[in-house]
PDB file of C-alpha atoms in Angstrom:
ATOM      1  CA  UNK R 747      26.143  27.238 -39.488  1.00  0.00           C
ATOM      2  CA  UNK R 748      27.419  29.937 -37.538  1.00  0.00           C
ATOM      3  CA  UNK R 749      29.878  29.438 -34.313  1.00  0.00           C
ATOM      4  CA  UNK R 750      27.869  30.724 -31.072  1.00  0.00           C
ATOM      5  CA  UNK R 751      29.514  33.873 -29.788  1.00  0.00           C
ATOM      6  CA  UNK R 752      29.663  34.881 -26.558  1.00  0.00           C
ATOM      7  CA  UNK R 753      31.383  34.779 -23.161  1.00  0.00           C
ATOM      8  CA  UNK R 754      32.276  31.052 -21.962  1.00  0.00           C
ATOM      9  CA  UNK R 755      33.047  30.517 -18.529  1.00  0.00           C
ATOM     10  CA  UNK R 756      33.809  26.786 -16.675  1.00  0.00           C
ATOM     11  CA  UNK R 757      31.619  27.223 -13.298  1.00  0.00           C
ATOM     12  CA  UNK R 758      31.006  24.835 -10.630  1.00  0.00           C
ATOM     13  CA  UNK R 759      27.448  24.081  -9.697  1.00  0.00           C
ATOM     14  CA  UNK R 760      25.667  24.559 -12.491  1.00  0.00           C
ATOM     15  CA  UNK R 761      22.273  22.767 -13.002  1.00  0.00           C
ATOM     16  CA  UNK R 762      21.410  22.132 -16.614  1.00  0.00           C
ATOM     17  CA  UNK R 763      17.317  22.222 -17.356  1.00  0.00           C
ATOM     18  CA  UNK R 764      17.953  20.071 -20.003  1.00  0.00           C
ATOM     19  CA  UNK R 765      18.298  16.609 -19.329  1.00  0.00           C
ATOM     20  CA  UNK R 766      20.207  15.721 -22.910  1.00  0.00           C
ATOM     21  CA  UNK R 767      22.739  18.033 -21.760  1.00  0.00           C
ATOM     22  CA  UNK R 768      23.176  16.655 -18.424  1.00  0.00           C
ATOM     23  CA  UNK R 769      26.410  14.235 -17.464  1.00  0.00           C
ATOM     24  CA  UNK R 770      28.674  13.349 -14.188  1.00  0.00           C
ATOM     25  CA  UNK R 771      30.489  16.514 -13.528  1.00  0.00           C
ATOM     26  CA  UNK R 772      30.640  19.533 -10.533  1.00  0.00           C
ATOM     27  CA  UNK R 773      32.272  21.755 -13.348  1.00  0.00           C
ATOM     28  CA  UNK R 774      30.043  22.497 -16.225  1.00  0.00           C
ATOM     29  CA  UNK R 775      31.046  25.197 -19.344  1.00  0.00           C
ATOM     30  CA  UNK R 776      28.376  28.247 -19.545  1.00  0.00           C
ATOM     31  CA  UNK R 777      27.857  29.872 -22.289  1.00  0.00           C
ATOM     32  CA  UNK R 778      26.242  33.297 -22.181  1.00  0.00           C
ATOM     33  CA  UNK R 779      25.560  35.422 -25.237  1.00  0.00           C
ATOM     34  CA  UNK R 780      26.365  38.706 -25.736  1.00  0.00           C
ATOM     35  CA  UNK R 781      22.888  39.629 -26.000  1.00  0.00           C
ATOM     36  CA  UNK R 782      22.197  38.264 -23.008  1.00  0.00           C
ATOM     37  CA  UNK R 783      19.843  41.180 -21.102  1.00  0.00           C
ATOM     38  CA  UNK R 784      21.028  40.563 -17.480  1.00  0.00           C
ATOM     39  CA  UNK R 785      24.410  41.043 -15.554  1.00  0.00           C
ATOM     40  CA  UNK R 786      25.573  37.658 -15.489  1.00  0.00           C
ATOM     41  CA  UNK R 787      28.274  37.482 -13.278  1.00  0.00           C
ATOM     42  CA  UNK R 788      30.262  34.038 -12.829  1.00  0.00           C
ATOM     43  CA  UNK R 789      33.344  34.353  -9.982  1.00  0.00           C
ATOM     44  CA  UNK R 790      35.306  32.332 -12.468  1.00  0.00           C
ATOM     45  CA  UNK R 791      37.408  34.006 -15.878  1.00  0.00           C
ATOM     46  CA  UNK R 792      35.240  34.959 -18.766  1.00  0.00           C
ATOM     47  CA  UNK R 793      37.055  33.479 -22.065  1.00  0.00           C
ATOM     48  CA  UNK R 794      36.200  35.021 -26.156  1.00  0.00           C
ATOM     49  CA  UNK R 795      35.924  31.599 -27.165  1.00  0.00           C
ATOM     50  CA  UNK R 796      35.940  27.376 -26.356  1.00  0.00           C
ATOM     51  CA  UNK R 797      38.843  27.442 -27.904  1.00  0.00           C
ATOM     52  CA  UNK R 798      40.791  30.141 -25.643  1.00  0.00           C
ATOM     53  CA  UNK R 799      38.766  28.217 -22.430  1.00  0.00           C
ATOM     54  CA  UNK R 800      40.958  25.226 -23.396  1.00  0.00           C
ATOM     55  CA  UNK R 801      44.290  26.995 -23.550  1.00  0.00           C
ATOM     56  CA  UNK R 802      44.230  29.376 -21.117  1.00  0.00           C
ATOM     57  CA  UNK R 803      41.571  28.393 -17.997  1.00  0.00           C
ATOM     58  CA  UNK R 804      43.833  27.202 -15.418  1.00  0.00           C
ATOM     59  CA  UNK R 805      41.123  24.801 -13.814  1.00  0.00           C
ATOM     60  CA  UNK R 806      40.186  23.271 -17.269  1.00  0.00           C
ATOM     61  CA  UNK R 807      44.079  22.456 -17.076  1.00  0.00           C
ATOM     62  CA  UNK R 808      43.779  21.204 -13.863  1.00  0.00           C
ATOM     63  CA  UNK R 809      41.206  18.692 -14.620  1.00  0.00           C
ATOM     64  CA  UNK R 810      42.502  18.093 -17.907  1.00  0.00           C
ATOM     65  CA  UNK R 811      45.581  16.609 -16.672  1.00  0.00           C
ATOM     66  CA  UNK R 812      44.334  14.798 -13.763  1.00  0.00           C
ATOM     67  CA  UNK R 813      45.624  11.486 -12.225  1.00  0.00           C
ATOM     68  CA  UNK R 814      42.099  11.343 -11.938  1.00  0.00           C
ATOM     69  CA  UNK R 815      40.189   9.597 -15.120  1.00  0.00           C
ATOM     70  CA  UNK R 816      36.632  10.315 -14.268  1.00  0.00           C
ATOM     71  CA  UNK R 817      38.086  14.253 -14.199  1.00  0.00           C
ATOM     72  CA  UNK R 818      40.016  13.650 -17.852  1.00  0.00           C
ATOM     73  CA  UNK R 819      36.628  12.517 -18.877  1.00  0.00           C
ATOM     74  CA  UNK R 820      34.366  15.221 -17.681  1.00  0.00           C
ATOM     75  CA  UNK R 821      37.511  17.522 -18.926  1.00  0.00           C
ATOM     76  CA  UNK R 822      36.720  15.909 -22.695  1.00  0.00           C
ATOM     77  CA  UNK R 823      32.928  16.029 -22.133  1.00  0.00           C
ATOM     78  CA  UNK R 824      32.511  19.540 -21.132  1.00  0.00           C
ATOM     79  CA  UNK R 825      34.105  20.993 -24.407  1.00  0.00           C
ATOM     80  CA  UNK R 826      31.745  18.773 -27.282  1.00  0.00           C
ATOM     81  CA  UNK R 827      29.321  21.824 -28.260  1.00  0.00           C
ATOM     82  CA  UNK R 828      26.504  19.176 -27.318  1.00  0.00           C
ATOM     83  CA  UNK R 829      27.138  19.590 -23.661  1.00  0.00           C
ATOM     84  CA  UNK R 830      27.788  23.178 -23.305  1.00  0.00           C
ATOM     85  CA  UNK R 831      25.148  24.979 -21.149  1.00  0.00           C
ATOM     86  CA  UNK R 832      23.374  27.472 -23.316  1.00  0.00           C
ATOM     87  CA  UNK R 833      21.616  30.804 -21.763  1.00  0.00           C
ATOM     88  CA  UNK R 834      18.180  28.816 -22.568  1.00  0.00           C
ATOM     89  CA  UNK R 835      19.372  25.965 -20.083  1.00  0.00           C
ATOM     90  CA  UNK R 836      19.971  27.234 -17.363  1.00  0.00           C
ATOM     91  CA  UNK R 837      17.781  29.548 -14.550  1.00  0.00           C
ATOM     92  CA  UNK R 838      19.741  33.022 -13.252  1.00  0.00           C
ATOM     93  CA  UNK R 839      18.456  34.573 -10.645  1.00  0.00           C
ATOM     94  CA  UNK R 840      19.468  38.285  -9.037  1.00  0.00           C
ATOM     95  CA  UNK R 841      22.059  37.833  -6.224  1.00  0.00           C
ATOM     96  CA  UNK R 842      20.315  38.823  -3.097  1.00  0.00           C
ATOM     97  CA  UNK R 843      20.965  36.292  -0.061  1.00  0.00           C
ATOM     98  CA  UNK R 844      17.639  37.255   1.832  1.00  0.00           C
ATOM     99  CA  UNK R 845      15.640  36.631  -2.186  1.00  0.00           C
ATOM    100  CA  UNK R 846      17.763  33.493  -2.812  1.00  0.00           C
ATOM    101  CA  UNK R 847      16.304  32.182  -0.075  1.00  0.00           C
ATOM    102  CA  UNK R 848      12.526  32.673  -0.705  1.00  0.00           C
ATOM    103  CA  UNK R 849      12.876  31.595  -4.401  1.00  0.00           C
ATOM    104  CA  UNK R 850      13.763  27.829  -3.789  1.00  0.00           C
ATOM    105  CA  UNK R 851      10.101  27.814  -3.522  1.00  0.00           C
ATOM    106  CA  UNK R 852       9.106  29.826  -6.575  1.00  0.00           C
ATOM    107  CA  UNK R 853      11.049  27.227  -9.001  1.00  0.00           C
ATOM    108  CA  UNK R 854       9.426  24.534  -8.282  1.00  0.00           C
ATOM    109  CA  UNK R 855       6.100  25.994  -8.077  1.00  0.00           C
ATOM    110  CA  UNK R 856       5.594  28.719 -10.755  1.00  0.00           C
ATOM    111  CA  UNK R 857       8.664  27.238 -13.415  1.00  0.00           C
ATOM    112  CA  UNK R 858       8.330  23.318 -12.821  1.00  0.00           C
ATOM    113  CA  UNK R 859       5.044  22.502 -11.245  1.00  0.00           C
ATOM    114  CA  UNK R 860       4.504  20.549  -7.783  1.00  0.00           C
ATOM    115  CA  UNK R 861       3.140  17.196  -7.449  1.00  0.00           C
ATOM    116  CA  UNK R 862       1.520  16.201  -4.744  1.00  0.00           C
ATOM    117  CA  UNK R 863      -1.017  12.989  -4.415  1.00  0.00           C
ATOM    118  CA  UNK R 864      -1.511  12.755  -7.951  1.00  0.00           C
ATOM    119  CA  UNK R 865      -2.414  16.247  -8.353  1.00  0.00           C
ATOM    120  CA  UNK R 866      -0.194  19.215  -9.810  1.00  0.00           C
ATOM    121  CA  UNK R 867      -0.230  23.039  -7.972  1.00  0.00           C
ATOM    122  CA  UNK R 868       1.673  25.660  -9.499  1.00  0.00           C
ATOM    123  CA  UNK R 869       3.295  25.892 -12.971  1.00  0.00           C
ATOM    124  CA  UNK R 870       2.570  29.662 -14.604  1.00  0.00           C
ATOM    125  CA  UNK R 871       5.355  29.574 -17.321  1.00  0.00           C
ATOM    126  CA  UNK R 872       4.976  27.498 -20.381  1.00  0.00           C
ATOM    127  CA  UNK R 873       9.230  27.027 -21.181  1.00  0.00           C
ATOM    128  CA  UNK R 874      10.841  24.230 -23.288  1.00  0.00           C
ATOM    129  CA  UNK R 875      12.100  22.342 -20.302  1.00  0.00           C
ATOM    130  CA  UNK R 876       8.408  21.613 -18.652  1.00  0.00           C
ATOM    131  CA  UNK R 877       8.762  18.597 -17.104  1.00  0.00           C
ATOM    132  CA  UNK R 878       6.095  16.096 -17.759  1.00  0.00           C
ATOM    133  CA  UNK R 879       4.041  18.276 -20.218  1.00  0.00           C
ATOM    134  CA  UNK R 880       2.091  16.031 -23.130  1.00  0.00           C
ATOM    135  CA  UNK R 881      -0.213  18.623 -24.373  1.00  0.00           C
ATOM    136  CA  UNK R 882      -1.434  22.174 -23.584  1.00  0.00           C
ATOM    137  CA  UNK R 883      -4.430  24.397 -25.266  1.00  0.00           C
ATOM    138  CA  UNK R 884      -5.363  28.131 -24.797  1.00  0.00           C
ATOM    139  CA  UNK R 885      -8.720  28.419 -22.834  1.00  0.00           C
ATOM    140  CA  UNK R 886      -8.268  32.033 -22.582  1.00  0.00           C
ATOM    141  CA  UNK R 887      -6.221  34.649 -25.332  1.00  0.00           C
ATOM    142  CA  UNK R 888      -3.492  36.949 -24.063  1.00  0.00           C
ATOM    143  CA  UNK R 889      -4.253  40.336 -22.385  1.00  0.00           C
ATOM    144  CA  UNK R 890      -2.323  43.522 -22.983  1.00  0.00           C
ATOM    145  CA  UNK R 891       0.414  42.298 -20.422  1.00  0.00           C
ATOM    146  CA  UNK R 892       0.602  38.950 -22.236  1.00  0.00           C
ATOM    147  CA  UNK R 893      -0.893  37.283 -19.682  1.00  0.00           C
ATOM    148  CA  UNK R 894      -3.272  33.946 -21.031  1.00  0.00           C
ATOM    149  CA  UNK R 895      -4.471  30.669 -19.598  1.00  0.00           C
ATOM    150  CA  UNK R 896      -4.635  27.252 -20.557  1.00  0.00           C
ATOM    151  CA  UNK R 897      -5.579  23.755 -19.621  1.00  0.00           C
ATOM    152  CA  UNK R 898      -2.205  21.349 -19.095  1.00  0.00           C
ATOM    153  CA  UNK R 899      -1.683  17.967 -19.545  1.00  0.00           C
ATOM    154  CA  UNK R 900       1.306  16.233 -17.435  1.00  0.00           C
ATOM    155  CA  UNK R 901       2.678  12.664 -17.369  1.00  0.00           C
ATOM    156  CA  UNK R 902       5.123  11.524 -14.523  1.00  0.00           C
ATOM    157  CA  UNK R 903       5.854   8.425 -13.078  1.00  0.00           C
ATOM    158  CA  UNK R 904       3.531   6.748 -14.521  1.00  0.00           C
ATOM    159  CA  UNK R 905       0.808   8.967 -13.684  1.00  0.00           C
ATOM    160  CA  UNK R 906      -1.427  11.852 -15.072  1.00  0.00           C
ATOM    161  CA  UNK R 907      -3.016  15.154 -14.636  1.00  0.00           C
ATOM    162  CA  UNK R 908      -4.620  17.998 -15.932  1.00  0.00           C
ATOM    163  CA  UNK R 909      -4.941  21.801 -14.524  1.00  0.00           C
ATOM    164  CA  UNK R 910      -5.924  25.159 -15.653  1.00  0.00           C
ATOM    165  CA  UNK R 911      -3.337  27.835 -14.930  1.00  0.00           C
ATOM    166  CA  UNK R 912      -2.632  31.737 -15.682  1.00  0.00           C
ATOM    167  CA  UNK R 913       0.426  32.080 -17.185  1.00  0.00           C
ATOM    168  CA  UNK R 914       3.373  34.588 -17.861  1.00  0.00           C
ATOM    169  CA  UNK R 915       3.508  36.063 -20.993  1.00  0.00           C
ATOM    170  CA  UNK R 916       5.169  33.104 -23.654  1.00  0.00           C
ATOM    171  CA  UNK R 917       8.084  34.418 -24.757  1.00  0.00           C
ATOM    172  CA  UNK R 918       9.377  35.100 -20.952  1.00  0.00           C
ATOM    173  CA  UNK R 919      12.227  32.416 -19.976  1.00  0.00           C
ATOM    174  CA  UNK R 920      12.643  31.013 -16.814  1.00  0.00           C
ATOM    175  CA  UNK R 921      15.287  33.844 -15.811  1.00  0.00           C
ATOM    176  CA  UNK R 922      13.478  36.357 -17.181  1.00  0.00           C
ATOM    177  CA  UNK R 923      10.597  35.140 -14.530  1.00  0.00           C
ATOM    178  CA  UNK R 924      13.191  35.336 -11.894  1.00  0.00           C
ATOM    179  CA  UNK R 925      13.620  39.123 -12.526  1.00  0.00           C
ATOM    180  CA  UNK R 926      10.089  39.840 -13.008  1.00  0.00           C
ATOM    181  CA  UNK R 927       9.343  38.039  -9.513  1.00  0.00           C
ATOM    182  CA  UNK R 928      12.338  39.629  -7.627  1.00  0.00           C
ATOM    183  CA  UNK R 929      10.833  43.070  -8.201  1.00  0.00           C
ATOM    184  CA  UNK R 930       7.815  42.200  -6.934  1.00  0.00           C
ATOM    185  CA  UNK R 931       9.562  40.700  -3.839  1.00  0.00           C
ATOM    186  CA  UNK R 932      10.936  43.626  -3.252  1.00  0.00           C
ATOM    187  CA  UNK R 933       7.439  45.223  -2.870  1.00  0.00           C
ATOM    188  CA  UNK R 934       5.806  43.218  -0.467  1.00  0.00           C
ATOM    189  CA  UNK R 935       5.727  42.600   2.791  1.00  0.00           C
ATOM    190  CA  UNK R 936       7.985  39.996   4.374  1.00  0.00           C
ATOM    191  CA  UNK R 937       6.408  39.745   7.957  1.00  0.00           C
ATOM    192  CA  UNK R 938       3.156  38.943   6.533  1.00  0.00           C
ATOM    193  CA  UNK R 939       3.114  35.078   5.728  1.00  0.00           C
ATOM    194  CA  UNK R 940       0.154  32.409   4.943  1.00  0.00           C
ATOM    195  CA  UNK R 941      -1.313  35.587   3.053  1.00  0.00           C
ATOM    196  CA  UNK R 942      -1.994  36.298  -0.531  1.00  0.00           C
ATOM    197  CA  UNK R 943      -0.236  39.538  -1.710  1.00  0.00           C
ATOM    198  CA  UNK R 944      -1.017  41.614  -4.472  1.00  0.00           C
ATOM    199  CA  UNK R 945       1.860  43.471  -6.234  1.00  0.00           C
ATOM    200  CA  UNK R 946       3.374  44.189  -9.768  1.00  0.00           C
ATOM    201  CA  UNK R 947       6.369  42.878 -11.735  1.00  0.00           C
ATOM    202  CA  UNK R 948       8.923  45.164 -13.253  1.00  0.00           C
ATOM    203  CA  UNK R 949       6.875  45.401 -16.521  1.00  0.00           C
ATOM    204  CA  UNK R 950       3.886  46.213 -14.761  1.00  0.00           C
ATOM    205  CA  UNK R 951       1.857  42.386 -14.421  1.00  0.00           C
ATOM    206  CA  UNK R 952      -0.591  42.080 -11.432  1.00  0.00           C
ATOM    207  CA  UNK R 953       0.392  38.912  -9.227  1.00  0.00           C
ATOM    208  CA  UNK R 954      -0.554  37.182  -6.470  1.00  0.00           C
ATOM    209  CA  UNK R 955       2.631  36.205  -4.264  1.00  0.00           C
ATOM    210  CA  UNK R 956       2.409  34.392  -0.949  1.00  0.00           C
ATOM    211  CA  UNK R 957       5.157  33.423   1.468  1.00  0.00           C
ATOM    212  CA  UNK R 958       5.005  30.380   3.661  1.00  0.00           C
ATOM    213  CA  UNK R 959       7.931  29.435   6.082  1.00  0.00           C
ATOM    214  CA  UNK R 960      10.389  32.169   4.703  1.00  0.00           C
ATOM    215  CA  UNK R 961      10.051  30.835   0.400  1.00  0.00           C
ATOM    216  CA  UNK R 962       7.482  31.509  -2.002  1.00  0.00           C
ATOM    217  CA  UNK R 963       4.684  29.485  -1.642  1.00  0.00           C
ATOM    218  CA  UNK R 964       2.990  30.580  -4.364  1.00  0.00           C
ATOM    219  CA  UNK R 965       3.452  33.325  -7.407  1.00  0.00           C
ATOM    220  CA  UNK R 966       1.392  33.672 -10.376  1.00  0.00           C
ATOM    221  CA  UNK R 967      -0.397  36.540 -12.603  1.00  0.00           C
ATOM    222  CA  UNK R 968      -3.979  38.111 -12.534  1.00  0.00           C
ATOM    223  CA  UNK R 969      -5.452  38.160 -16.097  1.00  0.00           C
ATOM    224  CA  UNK R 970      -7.396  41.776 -16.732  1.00  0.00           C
ATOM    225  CA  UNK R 971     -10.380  39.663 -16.484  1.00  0.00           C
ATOM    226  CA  UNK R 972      -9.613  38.367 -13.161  1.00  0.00           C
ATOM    227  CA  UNK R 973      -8.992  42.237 -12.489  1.00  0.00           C
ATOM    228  CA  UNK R 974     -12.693  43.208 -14.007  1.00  0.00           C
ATOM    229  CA  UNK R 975     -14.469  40.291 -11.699  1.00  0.00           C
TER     230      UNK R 975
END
């Protein structure tokens, strides 16, 4: 098997969708493709390999030699290939202070799914990191846009439940989302809140966005044959 190549970069903050990949640790190693369709932009060095990370990244140094051992721990953790972020793990998101702020809401509602008395709201992309999702069928085929819907199942907690949702086209990731929604962000109107907005995505998908107490409340797309109705 093939090395991964790409750019690797050690960046602090980073929140890992995947819970296997998860450990102890403010410092996490990112590692973005070079096919990667978006600017990514880190503030720390980009390196050309793990291997040149662990020579040459002063802070990787830093908490490689630590008095501290939980830091020469995390320093050893970070590198094993196992616990490397991947693109696929984690969520980008354009850097726009005024749309950070109104997506906190969009994550957990159109990417995760919210929970609230037993019941679930939200969740319009179907990505390997669904939290709580058993099983899933199609109750309605793709349009031209790739838009679909389906009946979900979800476990947490120790408790169950089922919704029907419209979803983004499948082979969208949760970044990709990000984009698509900031573009229609940029198109509506920011003074009007509690309301249900109509706009398009940068590829040209229908949506319904509302803002409630300056996030998104709620985002997801119109099938064609919730246009026709």
């Amino acid at each position: 098997m093939s090395k991964p190549t790409g750019r690797y970069y050690l960046v602090k903050g980073l929140s890992n969708l995947n819970p296997h990949k998860n450990f102890n640790s403010e410092w996490r190693i990112a590692l973005i493709p070079e096919s990667c369709p978006y600017p990514i932009q880190f503030k720390t060095k980009a390196h050309e390999s793990l291997k040149h990370l662990k020579k040459y990244d002063l802070k990787y140094q830093e908490l490689k030699n630590s008095s501290n051992p939980k830091e020469r721990k995390a320093a050893q953790k970070m590198v094993d290939p196992k616990f490397i972020c991947d693109f696929q793990d984690l969520i980008f998101t354009p850097l726009n202070l005024e749309w950070n702020q109104y997506a906190v809401g969009l994550l957990e509602h159109s990417i995760h799914g919210k929970w609230t008395n037993g019941q679930v709201s939200g969740f319009h992309l179907l990505n390997r990191h669904s939290i709580g999702l058993v099983k899933w069928s199609e109750t309605l085929p793709a349009d031209s846009k790739g838009v679909w819907k389906g009946e979900f199942h979800f476990e947490r907690n120790g408790k169950s439940a089922s919704k029907i949702s419209t979803m983004f086209p499948l082979n969208w990731s949760p970044t990709h989302l990000m984009f698509e929604a900031y573009s229609a962000f940029q198109e509506i109107d920011l003074n009007l809140e509690f309301v249900n907005q109509t706009t398009r995505t940068s590829s040209g998908i229908p949506v319904v966005m509302r803002l409630e107490n300056q996030t998104v409340k709620t985002f997801y797309p119109l099938h064609q044959t919730d246009l026709e109705n």
